[in-house]
PDB file of C-alpha atoms in Angstrom:
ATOM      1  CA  UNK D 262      -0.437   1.071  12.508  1.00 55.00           C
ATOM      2  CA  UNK D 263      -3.986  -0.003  13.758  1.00 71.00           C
ATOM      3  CA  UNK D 264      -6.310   3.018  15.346  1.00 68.00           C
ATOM      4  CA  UNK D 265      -6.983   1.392  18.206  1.00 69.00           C
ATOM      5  CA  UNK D 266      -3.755  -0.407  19.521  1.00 69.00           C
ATOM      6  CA  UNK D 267      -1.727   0.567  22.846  1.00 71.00           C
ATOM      7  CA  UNK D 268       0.890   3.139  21.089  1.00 77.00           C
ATOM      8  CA  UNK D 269      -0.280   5.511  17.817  1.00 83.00           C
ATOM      9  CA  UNK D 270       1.518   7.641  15.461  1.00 90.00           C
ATOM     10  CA  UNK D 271      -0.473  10.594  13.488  1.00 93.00           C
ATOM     11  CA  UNK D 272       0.164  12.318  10.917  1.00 95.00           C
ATOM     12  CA  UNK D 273      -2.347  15.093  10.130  1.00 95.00           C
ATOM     13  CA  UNK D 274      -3.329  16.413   6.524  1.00 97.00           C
ATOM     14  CA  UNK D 275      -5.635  19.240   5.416  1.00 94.00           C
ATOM     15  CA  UNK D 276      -7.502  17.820   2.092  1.00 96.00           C
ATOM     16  CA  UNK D 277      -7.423  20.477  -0.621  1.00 95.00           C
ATOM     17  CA  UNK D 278      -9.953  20.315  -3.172  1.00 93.00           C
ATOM     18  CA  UNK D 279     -14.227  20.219  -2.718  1.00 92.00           C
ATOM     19  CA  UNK D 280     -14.978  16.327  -3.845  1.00 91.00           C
ATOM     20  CA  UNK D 281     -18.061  15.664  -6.252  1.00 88.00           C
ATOM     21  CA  UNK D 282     -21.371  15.466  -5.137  1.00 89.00           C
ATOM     22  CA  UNK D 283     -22.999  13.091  -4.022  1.00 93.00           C
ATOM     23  CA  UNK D 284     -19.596  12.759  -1.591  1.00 93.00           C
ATOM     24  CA  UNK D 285     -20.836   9.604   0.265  1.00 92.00           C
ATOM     25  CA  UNK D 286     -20.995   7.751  -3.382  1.00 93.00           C
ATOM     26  CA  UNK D 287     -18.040   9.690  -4.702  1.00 94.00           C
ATOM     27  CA  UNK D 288     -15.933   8.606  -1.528  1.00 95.00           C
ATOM     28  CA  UNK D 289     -17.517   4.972  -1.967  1.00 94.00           C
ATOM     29  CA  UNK D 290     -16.417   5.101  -5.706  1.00 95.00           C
ATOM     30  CA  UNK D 291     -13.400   5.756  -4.985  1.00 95.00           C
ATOM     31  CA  UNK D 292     -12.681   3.290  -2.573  1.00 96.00           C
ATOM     32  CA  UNK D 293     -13.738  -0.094  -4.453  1.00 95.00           C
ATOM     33  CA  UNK D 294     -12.185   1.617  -7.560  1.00 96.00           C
ATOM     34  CA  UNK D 295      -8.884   1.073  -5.717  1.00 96.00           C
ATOM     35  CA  UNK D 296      -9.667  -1.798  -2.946  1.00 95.00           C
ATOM     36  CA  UNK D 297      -6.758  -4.065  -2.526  1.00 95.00           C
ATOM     37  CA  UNK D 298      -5.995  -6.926  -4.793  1.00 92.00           C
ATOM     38  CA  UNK D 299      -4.658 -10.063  -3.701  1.00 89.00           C
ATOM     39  CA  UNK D 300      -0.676 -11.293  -5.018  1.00 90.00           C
ATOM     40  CA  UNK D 301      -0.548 -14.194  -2.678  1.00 85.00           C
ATOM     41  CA  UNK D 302      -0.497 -16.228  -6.226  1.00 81.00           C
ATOM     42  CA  UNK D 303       1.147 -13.491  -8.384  1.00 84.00           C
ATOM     43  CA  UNK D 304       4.787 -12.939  -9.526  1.00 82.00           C
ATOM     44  CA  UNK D 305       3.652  -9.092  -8.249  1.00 86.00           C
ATOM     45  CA  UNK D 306       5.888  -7.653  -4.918  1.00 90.00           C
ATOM     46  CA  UNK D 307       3.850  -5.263  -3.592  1.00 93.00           C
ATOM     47  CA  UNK D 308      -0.078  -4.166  -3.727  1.00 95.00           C
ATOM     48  CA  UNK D 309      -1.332  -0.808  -2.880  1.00 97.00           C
ATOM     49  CA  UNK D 310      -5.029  -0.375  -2.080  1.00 97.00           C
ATOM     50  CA  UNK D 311      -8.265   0.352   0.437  1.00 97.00           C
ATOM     51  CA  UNK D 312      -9.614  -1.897   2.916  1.00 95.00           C
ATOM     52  CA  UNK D 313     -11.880  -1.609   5.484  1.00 93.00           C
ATOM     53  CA  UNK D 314     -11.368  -0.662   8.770  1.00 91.00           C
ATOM     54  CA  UNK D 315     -13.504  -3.507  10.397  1.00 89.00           C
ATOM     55  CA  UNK D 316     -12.325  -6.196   8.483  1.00 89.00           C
ATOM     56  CA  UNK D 317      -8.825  -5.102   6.935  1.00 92.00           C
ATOM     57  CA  UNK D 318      -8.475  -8.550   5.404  1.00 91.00           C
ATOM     58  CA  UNK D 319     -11.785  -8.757   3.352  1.00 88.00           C
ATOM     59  CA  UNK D 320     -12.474  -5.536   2.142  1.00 86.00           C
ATOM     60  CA  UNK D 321     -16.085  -4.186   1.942  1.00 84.00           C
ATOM     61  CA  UNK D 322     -17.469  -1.230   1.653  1.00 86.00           C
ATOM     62  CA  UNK D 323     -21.327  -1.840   1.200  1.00 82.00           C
ATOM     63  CA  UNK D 324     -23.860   0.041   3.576  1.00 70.00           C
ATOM     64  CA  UNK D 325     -21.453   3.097   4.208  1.00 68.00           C
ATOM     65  CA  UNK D 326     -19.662   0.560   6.654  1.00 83.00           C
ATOM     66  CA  UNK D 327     -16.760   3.598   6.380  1.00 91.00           C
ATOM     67  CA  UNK D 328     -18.723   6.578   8.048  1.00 92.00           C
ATOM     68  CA  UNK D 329     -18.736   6.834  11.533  1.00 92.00           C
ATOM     69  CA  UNK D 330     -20.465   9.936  13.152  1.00 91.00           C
ATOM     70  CA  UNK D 331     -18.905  12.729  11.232  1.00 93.00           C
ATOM     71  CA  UNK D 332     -15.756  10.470  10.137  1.00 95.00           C
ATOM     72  CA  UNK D 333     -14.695   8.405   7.160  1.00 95.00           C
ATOM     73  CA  UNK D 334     -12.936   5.914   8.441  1.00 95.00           C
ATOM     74  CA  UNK D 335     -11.163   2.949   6.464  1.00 96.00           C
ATOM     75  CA  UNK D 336      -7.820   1.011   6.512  1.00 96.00           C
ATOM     76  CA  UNK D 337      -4.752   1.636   3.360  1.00 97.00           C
ATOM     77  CA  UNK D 338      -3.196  -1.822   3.372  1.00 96.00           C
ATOM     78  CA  UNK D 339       0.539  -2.483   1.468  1.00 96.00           C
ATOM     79  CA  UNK D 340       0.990  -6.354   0.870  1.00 95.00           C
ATOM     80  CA  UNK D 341       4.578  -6.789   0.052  1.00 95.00           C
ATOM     81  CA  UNK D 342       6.511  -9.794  -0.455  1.00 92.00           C
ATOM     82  CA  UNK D 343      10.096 -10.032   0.345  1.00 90.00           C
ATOM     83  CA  UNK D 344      12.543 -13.106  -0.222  1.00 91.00           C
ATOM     84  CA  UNK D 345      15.456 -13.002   1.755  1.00 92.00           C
ATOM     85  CA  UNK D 346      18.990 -12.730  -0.242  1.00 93.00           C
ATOM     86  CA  UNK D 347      20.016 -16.049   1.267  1.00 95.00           C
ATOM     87  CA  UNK D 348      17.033 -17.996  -0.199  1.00 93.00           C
ATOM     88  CA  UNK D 349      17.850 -17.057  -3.286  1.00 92.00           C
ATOM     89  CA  UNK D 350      20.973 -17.394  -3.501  1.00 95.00           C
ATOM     90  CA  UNK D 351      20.203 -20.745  -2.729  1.00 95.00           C
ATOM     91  CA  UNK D 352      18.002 -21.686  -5.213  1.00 95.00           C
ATOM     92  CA  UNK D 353      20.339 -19.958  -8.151  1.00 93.00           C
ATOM     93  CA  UNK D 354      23.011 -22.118  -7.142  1.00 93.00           C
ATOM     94  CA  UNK D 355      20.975 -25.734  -7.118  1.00 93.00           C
ATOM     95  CA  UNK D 356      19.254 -24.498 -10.258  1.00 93.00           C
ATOM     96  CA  UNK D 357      22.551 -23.582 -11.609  1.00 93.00           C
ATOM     97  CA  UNK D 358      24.003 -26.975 -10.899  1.00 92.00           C
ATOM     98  CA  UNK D 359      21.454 -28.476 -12.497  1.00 92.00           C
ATOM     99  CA  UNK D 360      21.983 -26.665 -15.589  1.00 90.00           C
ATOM    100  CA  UNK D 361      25.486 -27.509 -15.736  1.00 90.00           C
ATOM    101  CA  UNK D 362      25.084 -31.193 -15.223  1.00 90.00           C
ATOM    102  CA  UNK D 363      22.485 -31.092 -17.657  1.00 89.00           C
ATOM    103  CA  UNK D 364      24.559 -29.414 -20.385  1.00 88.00           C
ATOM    104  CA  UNK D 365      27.909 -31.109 -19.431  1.00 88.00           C
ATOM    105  CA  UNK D 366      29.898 -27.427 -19.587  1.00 88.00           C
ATOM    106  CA  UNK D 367      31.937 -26.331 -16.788  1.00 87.00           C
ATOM    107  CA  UNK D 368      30.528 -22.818 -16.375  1.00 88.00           C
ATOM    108  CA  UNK D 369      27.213 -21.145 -17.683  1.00 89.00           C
ATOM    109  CA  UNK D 370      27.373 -17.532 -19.655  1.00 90.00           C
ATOM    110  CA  UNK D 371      26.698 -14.081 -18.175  1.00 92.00           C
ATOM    111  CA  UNK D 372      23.277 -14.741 -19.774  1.00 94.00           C
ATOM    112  CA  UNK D 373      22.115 -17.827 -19.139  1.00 91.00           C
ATOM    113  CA  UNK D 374      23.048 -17.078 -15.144  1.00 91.00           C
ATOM    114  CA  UNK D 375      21.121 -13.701 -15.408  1.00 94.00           C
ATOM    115  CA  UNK D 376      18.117 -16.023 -16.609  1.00 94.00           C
ATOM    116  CA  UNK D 377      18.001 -18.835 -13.968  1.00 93.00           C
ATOM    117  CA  UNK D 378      18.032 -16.144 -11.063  1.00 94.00           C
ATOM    118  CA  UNK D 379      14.919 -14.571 -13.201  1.00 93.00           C
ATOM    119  CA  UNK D 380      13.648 -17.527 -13.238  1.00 93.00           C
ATOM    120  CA  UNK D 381      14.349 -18.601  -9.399  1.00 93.00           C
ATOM    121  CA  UNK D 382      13.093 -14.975  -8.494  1.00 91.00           C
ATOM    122  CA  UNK D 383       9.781 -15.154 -10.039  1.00 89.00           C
ATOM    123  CA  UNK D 384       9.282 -18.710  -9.062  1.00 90.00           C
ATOM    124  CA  UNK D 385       9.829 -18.349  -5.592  1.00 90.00           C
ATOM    125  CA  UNK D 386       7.461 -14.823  -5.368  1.00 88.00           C
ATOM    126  CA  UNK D 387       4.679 -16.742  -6.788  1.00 88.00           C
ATOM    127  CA  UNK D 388       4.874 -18.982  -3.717  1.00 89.00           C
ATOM    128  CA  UNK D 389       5.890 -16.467  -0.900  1.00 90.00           C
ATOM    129  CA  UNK D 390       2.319 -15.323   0.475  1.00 90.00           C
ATOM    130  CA  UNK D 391       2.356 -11.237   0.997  1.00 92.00           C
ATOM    131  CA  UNK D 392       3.007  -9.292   4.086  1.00 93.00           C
ATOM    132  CA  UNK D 393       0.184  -6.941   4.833  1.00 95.00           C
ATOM    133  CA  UNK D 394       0.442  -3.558   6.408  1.00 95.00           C
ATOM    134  CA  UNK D 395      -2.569  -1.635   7.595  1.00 95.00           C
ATOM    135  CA  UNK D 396      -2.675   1.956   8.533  1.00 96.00           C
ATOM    136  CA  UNK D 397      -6.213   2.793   9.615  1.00 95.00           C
ATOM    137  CA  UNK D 398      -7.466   6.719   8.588  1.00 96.00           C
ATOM    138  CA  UNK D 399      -9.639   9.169   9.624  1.00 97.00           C
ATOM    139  CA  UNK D 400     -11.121  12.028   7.386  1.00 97.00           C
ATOM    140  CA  UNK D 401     -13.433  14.713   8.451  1.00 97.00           C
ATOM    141  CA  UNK D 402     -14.968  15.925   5.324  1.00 94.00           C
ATOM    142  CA  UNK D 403     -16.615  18.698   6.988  1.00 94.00           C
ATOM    143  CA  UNK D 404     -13.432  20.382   8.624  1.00 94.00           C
ATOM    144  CA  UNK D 405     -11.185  19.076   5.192  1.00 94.00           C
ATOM    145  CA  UNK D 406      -9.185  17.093   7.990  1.00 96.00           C
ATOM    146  CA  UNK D 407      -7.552  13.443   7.589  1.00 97.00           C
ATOM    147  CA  UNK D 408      -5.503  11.690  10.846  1.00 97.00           C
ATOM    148  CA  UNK D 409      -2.909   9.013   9.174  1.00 97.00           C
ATOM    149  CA  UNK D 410      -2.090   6.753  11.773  1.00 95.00           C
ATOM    150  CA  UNK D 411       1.318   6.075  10.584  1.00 95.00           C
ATOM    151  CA  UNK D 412       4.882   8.609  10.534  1.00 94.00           C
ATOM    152  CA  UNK D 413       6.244   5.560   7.896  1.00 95.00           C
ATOM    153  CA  UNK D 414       7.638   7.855   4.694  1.00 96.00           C
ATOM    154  CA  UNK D 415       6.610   4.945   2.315  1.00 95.00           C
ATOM    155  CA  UNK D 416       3.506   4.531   3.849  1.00 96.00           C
ATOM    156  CA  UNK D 417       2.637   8.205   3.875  1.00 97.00           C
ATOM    157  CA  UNK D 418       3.920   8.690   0.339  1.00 97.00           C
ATOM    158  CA  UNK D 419       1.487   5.737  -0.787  1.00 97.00           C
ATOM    159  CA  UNK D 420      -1.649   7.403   1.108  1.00 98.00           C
ATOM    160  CA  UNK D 421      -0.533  10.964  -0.552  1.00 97.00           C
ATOM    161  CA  UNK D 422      -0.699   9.082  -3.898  1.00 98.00           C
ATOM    162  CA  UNK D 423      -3.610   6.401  -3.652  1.00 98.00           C
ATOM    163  CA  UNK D 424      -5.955   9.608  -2.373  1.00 98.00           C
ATOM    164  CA  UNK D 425      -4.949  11.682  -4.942  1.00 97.00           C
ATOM    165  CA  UNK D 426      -5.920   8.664  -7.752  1.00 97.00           C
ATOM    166  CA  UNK D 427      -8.775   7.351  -6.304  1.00 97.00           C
ATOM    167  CA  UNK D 428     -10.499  10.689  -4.870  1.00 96.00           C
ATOM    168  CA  UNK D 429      -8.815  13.885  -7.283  1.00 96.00           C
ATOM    169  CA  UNK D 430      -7.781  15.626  -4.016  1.00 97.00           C
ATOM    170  CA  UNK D 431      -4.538  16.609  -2.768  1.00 97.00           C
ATOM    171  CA  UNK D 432      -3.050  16.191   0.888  1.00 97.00           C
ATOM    172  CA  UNK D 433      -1.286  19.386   2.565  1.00 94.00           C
ATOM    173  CA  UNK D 434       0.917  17.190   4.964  1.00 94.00           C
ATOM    174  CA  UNK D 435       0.306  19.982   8.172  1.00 92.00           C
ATOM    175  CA  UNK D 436       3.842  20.725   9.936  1.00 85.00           C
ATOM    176  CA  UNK D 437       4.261  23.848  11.838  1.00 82.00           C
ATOM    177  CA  UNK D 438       5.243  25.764   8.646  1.00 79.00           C
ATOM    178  CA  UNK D 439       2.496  24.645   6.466  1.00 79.00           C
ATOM    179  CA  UNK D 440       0.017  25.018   9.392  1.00 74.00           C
ATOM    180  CA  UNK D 441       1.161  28.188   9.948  1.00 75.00           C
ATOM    181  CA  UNK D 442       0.801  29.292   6.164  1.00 79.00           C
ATOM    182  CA  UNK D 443      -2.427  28.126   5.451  1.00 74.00           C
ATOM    183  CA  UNK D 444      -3.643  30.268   8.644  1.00 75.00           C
ATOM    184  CA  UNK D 445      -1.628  32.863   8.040  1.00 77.00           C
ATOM    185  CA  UNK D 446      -1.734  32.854   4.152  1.00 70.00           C
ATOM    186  CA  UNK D 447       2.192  33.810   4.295  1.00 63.00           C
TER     187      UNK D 447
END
């Protein structure tokens, strides 16, 4: 979900952890380290990675174009491609008809039919351009802070995960109990 559309969902973290110094350059690091790869032209299904908040579909992050006042703020985009069942059902059977009038048998083994929708599969993801989801973020280093503008469990699950990799800090996902325990130190 984009920042600044007409309806927003947040999901607040506290970031545990003190990043390395210099943090601007640590922060930057960390962001081309793991800035989103194309599959548009890969067998790959999905792609996990950084992009910017201005442009979300060419990422760069040269000239601190992430900091905004006291805020980092940059874009977690999740390409995925997904064939419908139908489609490839499709393609299995033409593929599988071919094989059979090619071969001159009346049926094709367990096997060979577990190889042509392989086959069909990989063939057709190669072709089917990506879907891209962007989630824009927010994270106020000085107040240890981040604003996820997405309540998506995959989505949140892949920011938890990419953050951890690319930055070596956790995110407290802050709920009333875990609010009230890290003011309260229950």
């Amino acid at each position: 979900m984009r920042l600044l559309s007409s309806s927003v969902s947040i999901t607040c973290y506290s970031v545990s952890g003190d990043i390395q110094p210099p943090a601007l350059d640590t922060v930057y690091n960390g962001l081309t380290r793991h800035t989103i790869t194309s599959i548009d032209a890969e067998p790959a299904e999905t792609s996990i990675g950084w992009t910017s908040f201005q442009n979300p579909y060419v990422p760069d992050f040269e000239g601190s174009s992430f900091v905004i006042g006291p805020y980092l703020v940059f874009s977690l985009r999740l390409d995925k491609k997904t064939i419908p069942a139908g489609v490839i059902r499709q393609h299995v059977a033409l593929e599988t008809a071919k094989q059979l009038k090619h071969s001159g048998r009346k049926s094709l083994s367990v096997n060979e039919k577990k190889t042509i929708r392989d086959q069909v599969t990989a063939a057709l993801t190669r072709r089917m351009p990506a879907i891209p989801n962007i989630y824009d973020l927010a994270w106020n280093m000085e107040a240890s802070r981040l604003w996820f503008f997405s309540n998506l469990k995959a989505a949140n699950e892949a920011l938890e995960t990419l953050f951890l990799k690319s930055f070596r800090l956790t995110l407290i996902h802050l709920f009333p109990y875990t609010t009230a325990d890290l003011v309260l130190s229950l």
